[in-house]
DNA sequence: GTCGCAGATGCAATACTTCGCAAAAACAAC
DNA sequence: GTTGTTTTTGCGAAGTATTGCATCTGCGAC
């Protein structure tokens, strides 16, 4: 039951307000970009360019701060691949996690239920609460793993 | 069967040589620091300071390049916590993984065998080979989780 | 609609990271 | 030990990310 882009944005706006953050022009602009790229990870500079393409001008530092604020309320999360700049992603939908291929950069979605047993072990045995927002698993996807028996053309 | 600090360093040196990298003073200095802090994640500036405390002087850019080179041969890996600078760690010993607390920064070791079932699922169902080197799970440790029933003084 | 306060922004300064290039060092061959 | 080739280093410069602070703006109260 996917939300339309507009409803998605409305939902995000509500989350921002209800978390005690103010809904400002830069934040709207960033939300809009994130909603339009719901399935991708974007770098800060990609976000910035996209905002500018929408005819708006915001400061790079505002992008960084806004993303940090959004991360704090669980609206977005980010990952780092190797030494590349961080990549950001909406976290509206918590029922999947990300497998990120270090070779081709593609992300695969995995239902959280597959990973929940591990989290349960970590909670029970170590008292450790894994953060869903930051949990991206890096590795090599089927297409990029040479000896996997899943060759692709 | 842990290696003594000296044997650990020797093993690292061999790995460097056998990977076709040259064993230089800056690399020795960095290896020495990493070996002495085998259980911690260190930032580049912490590594740099530690090298200087050993009476040696190397350039920051050399630290970055050396760590990248070491990562390429699987000798080290790094993680990013939130917006903090990246943190590095030796990867000699593969039989544990890291839980990193985003609140206090402490790391907890977990035997890989606890996590292996998840990796197995990812391999079987998704053809995805999770990279052990990059696998640090972020979250909140028992001490920092207020409502966990594991209060500490 | 206007006022006031707290939070957010933009700008500038700082810190962190990467890159290019000439000089230096490692290592193999002699 | 010396020589030659190739990698690595340090330095400077450029690019990217973060922080401090004065100003501005969202939003609730009137």
XYZ file of C-alpha atoms (C1' of nucleotides) in Angstrom:
366
model
C 0.000 0.000 0.000
C 2.320 2.682 -1.245
C 1.494 6.293 -0.612
C 1.275 8.637 -3.553
C 4.130 11.088 -3.765
C 1.968 13.871 -2.383
C 0.661 11.808 0.510
C 4.155 10.642 1.223
C 5.297 14.220 1.483
C 2.344 15.087 3.647
C 3.171 12.198 5.943
C 6.753 13.362 6.175
C 5.666 16.897 6.953
C 3.482 15.615 9.743
C 6.315 13.581 11.156
C 8.542 16.638 11.137
C 5.948 18.754 12.905
C 5.042 16.107 15.414
C 8.702 15.640 16.274
C 8.898 19.274 17.278
C 10.842 20.416 14.244
C 9.721 23.381 12.189
C 8.656 23.021 8.621
C 10.819 25.444 6.703
C 11.468 26.037 3.028
C 14.815 24.179 2.977
C 13.253 21.233 4.766
C 10.330 21.105 2.372
C 12.728 21.230 -0.546
C 14.794 18.368 0.814
C 11.722 16.295 1.615
C 10.500 16.799 -1.881
C 13.744 15.525 -3.352
C 13.882 12.544 -1.021
C 10.286 11.628 -1.821
C 10.984 11.780 -5.512
C 13.895 9.366 -5.096
C 12.336 7.123 -2.516
C 14.135 4.011 -3.718
C 17.617 5.428 -4.087
C 20.450 6.518 -1.874
C 21.460 10.102 -2.615
C 24.613 11.970 -1.672
C 24.346 15.410 -0.141
C 25.575 17.007 -3.335
C 22.985 15.111 -5.364
C 20.324 16.368 -2.995
C 21.654 19.883 -3.286
C 21.666 19.769 -7.099
C 18.156 18.395 -7.157
C 16.950 21.204 -4.908
C 18.565 23.730 -7.211
C 16.957 22.099 -10.230
C 13.657 22.782 -8.522
C 14.575 26.451 -8.619
C 15.407 26.774 -4.933
C 18.660 27.824 -3.329
C 19.801 26.518 0.021
C 23.161 26.412 1.692
C 25.193 23.167 1.727
C 25.528 23.388 5.489
C 21.759 23.466 5.733
C 21.594 20.205 3.822
C 23.986 18.533 6.219
C 22.203 19.857 9.279
C 18.780 19.026 7.951
C 19.770 15.455 7.161
C 21.216 15.084 10.645
C 18.004 16.426 12.145
C 15.943 14.086 10.014
C 18.145 11.168 11.023
C 17.578 12.029 14.662
C 13.832 11.651 14.290
C 14.286 8.507 12.233
C 13.076 10.019 8.997
C 16.221 9.216 7.039
C 19.321 7.145 7.451
C 22.631 7.036 5.684
C 25.352 4.631 4.746
C 28.966 4.939 3.735
C 30.429 2.756 1.025
C 34.183 2.524 1.298
C 35.612 6.012 1.132
C 32.769 7.456 -0.896
C 30.693 10.271 0.536
C 27.728 9.272 2.661
C 24.453 8.401 0.957
C 21.019 9.204 2.326
C 17.671 7.569 2.081
C 14.156 7.974 3.450
C 13.196 5.652 6.276
C 9.444 5.996 6.197
C 8.995 2.325 5.724
C 10.611 0.215 8.398
C 9.704 -3.194 7.180
C 12.690 -3.668 4.980
C 16.440 -3.377 5.314
C 19.136 -2.744 2.728
C 21.830 -4.933 1.286
C 24.251 -2.676 -0.534
C 26.629 -4.112 -3.104
C 30.084 -2.612 -2.766
C 30.895 -3.556 -6.313
C 27.979 -2.174 -8.335
C 26.371 0.001 -5.663
C 22.956 -1.534 -6.149
C 20.708 -2.017 -3.127
C 18.540 -5.032 -2.430
C 15.624 -4.859 -0.053
C 15.173 -7.539 2.589
C 12.104 -7.800 4.795
C 13.028 -6.866 8.343
C 11.488 -10.100 9.510
C 14.471 -11.951 8.060
C 16.818 -9.943 10.216
C 14.695 -9.683 13.329
C 15.960 -12.991 14.799
C 19.475 -11.603 14.860
C 18.323 -8.395 16.532
C 16.510 -10.503 19.090
C 19.712 -12.375 19.930
C 21.621 -9.119 20.267
C 18.977 -7.706 22.588
C 18.674 -10.797 24.739
C 22.322 -11.811 24.996
C 24.010 -8.431 24.893
C 21.349 -5.902 25.852
C 22.168 -4.218 22.562
C 19.453 -2.459 20.593
C 20.439 -2.440 16.941
C 19.366 0.716 15.182
C 17.199 -0.010 12.201
C 17.900 3.400 10.781
C 21.584 2.807 10.361
C 21.509 -0.797 9.426
C 22.758 -1.296 5.910
C 24.658 -4.476 5.226
C 27.553 -4.167 2.796
C 28.798 -7.002 0.656
C 28.639 -8.393 -2.853
C 25.407 -9.016 -4.696
C 24.617 -12.112 -6.744
C 25.439 -10.361 -10.022
C 28.857 -9.273 -8.870
C 29.916 -12.427 -7.053
C 31.903 -14.379 -9.653
C 31.796 -17.839 -8.083
C 28.199 -17.761 -7.037
C 26.523 -19.789 -9.732
C 24.247 -16.855 -10.533
C 26.073 -15.420 -13.532
C 24.407 -12.658 -15.472
C 25.139 -11.356 -18.960
C 44.653 -18.502 20.366
C 45.621 -14.865 20.350
C 48.913 -13.796 18.873
C 51.289 -11.808 21.038
C 51.567 -8.190 20.037
C 54.903 -8.833 18.344
C 53.689 -11.882 16.434
C 50.604 -9.944 15.417
C 52.735 -7.218 13.959
C 54.916 -9.744 12.213
C 51.851 -11.390 10.714
C 50.621 -8.021 9.504
C 53.980 -7.219 7.974
C 53.916 -10.487 6.104
C 50.436 -9.797 4.835
C 51.560 -6.402 3.571
C 54.572 -7.840 1.781
C 52.695 -10.769 0.327
C 50.045 -8.410 -1.027
C 52.705 -6.631 -3.023
C 52.831 -3.527 -0.849
C 56.101 -2.172 0.433
C 56.884 -2.101 4.098
C 57.743 1.493 4.862
C 58.287 3.447 8.047
C 54.840 5.101 8.009
C 53.197 1.746 7.420
C 55.117 0.122 10.241
C 54.180 2.986 12.527
C 50.494 2.665 11.685
C 50.568 -1.116 12.080
C 52.145 -0.712 15.450
C 49.395 1.626 16.610
C 46.638 -0.579 15.249
C 48.122 -3.644 16.928
C 48.335 -1.839 20.236
C 44.642 -0.959 19.998
C 43.411 -4.170 18.527
C 40.065 -3.997 20.274
C 39.176 -0.398 19.528
C 38.108 1.679 16.593
C 40.457 4.619 16.072
C 39.961 7.787 14.068
C 42.659 8.924 11.679
C 43.625 11.732 14.020
C 43.894 9.316 16.934
C 46.159 7.141 14.831
C 48.209 10.159 13.873
C 48.597 11.298 17.486
C 49.573 7.813 18.582
C 52.224 7.654 15.884
C 53.587 10.986 17.055
C 53.614 9.802 20.656
C 55.892 7.039 19.442
C 58.300 9.740 18.330
C 57.582 9.435 14.614
C 56.231 12.037 12.232
C 54.093 11.200 9.245
C 51.784 13.258 7.100
C 47.998 13.086 7.566
C 47.527 12.312 3.900
C 49.811 9.326 4.330
C 47.566 8.025 7.087
C 44.512 8.243 4.848
C 46.256 6.599 1.919
C 47.787 3.883 4.047
C 44.461 2.998 5.606
C 42.866 2.826 2.177
C 45.657 0.559 0.971
C 45.278 -1.634 4.021
C 41.531 -1.806 3.523
C 42.071 -2.926 -0.051
C 44.025 -5.961 1.103
C 41.522 -6.635 3.858
C 43.853 -5.747 6.697
C 41.612 -3.079 8.195
C 38.066 -1.875 7.877
C 36.264 1.228 8.961
C 32.887 2.432 10.061
C 31.173 5.773 10.256
C 29.008 6.719 13.223
C 26.518 9.412 12.431
C 28.410 12.490 11.346
C 31.583 11.662 13.198
C 34.815 11.024 11.313
C 35.468 7.473 10.176
C 36.932 4.972 12.609
C 39.383 2.217 11.751
C 40.130 -1.202 13.086
C 42.327 -4.213 12.324
C 40.645 -7.133 10.605
C 43.079 -9.901 11.404
C 40.654 -11.876 13.455
C 37.429 -12.794 11.737
C 35.712 -14.722 14.455
C 33.968 -11.776 16.011
C 31.854 -8.889 14.834
C 31.255 -5.459 16.336
C 28.277 -3.828 17.952
C 28.976 -0.130 18.131
C 27.008 2.074 20.501
C 26.025 5.336 18.868
C 25.581 6.946 22.236
C 28.821 6.193 24.084
C 30.878 4.896 21.164
C 31.824 1.695 22.934
C 32.142 -1.501 20.931
C 30.962 -4.926 21.990
C 32.346 -8.066 20.415
C 29.984 -10.783 19.256
C 31.157 -14.179 18.022
C 30.571 -14.420 14.305
C 28.724 -17.660 14.879
C 25.825 -15.645 16.317
C 25.522 -13.710 13.112
C 26.318 -16.464 10.667
C 22.683 -17.664 10.415
C 21.687 -14.267 9.074
C 24.514 -14.297 6.543
C 23.410 -17.750 5.506
C 19.887 -16.499 4.828
C 21.198 -13.591 2.810
C 23.384 -15.908 0.749
C 20.708 -18.506 0.144
C 17.704 -16.287 -0.438
C 19.346 -13.308 -2.070
C 22.701 -14.524 -3.371
C 24.184 -11.735 -1.321
C 27.585 -12.206 0.270
C 27.793 -9.930 3.287
C 31.246 -8.512 3.800
C 32.588 -9.367 7.207
C 35.098 -6.559 6.995
C 32.500 -3.879 6.829
C 29.935 -5.351 9.107
C 29.540 -3.216 12.199
C 26.088 -3.022 13.694
C 25.124 0.350 15.091
C 22.663 0.826 17.896
C 22.442 1.472 21.618
C 24.276 -0.578 24.208
C 22.771 -1.846 27.457
C 24.341 0.969 29.483
C 22.902 3.668 27.287
C 19.444 2.230 26.728
C 17.332 3.872 29.471
C 14.364 1.509 29.476
C 16.275 -1.687 29.194
C 16.230 -2.997 32.744
C 20.028 -3.152 32.733
C 20.815 0.061 34.597
C 24.408 0.726 35.517
C 25.922 3.089 38.047
C -3.220 40.420 11.737
C 0.741 41.451 14.865
C 4.148 40.205 18.427
C 7.599 37.506 20.577
C 10.396 33.583 21.309
C 12.824 29.584 20.058
C 14.565 27.172 16.385
C 16.637 27.314 11.701
C 19.335 29.532 8.138
C 23.210 31.625 5.656
C 27.649 33.072 5.791
C 32.363 32.748 7.069
C 35.779 30.345 9.336
C 37.565 25.944 10.564
C 38.356 21.108 10.247
C 38.671 16.984 7.698
C 39.783 14.380 3.448
C 41.547 13.823 -1.167
C 44.574 14.725 -5.124
C 48.815 16.034 -8.083
C 53.452 16.012 -8.355
C 58.388 16.049 -7.380
C 61.559 13.889 -4.241
C 62.691 9.904 -1.529
C 62.723 5.100 -0.210
C 61.930 -0.010 -0.871
C 63.305 -3.866 -3.043
C 65.218 -6.870 -6.755
C 69.077 -7.658 -9.737
C 73.729 -7.401 -10.234
C 77.309 -2.720 -1.617
C 75.527 -0.393 -5.821
C 72.175 0.493 -9.425
C 67.712 0.905 -11.479
C 62.789 0.626 -11.389
C 58.587 1.379 -9.156
C 56.049 2.524 -5.251
C 55.359 5.626 -1.560
C 55.866 9.889 0.795
C 55.406 14.810 2.017
C 53.950 19.043 0.668
C 50.738 22.226 -1.247
C 46.352 22.920 -3.119
C 41.632 21.745 -3.809
C 37.467 19.742 -2.465
C 34.127 18.315 1.121
C 32.059 18.512 5.721
C 31.273 20.891 10.185
C 30.754 24.698 13.481
C 29.826 29.551 15.514
C 27.189 33.310 15.360
C 24.200 37.067 13.875
C 20.040 37.294 11.420
C 15.826 35.615 9.979
C 11.539 32.818 10.083
C 7.947 29.528 11.729
C 4.433 29.282 14.627
C 1.889 29.913 18.942
C -0.188 33.634 21.764
C -2.628 37.648 21.769
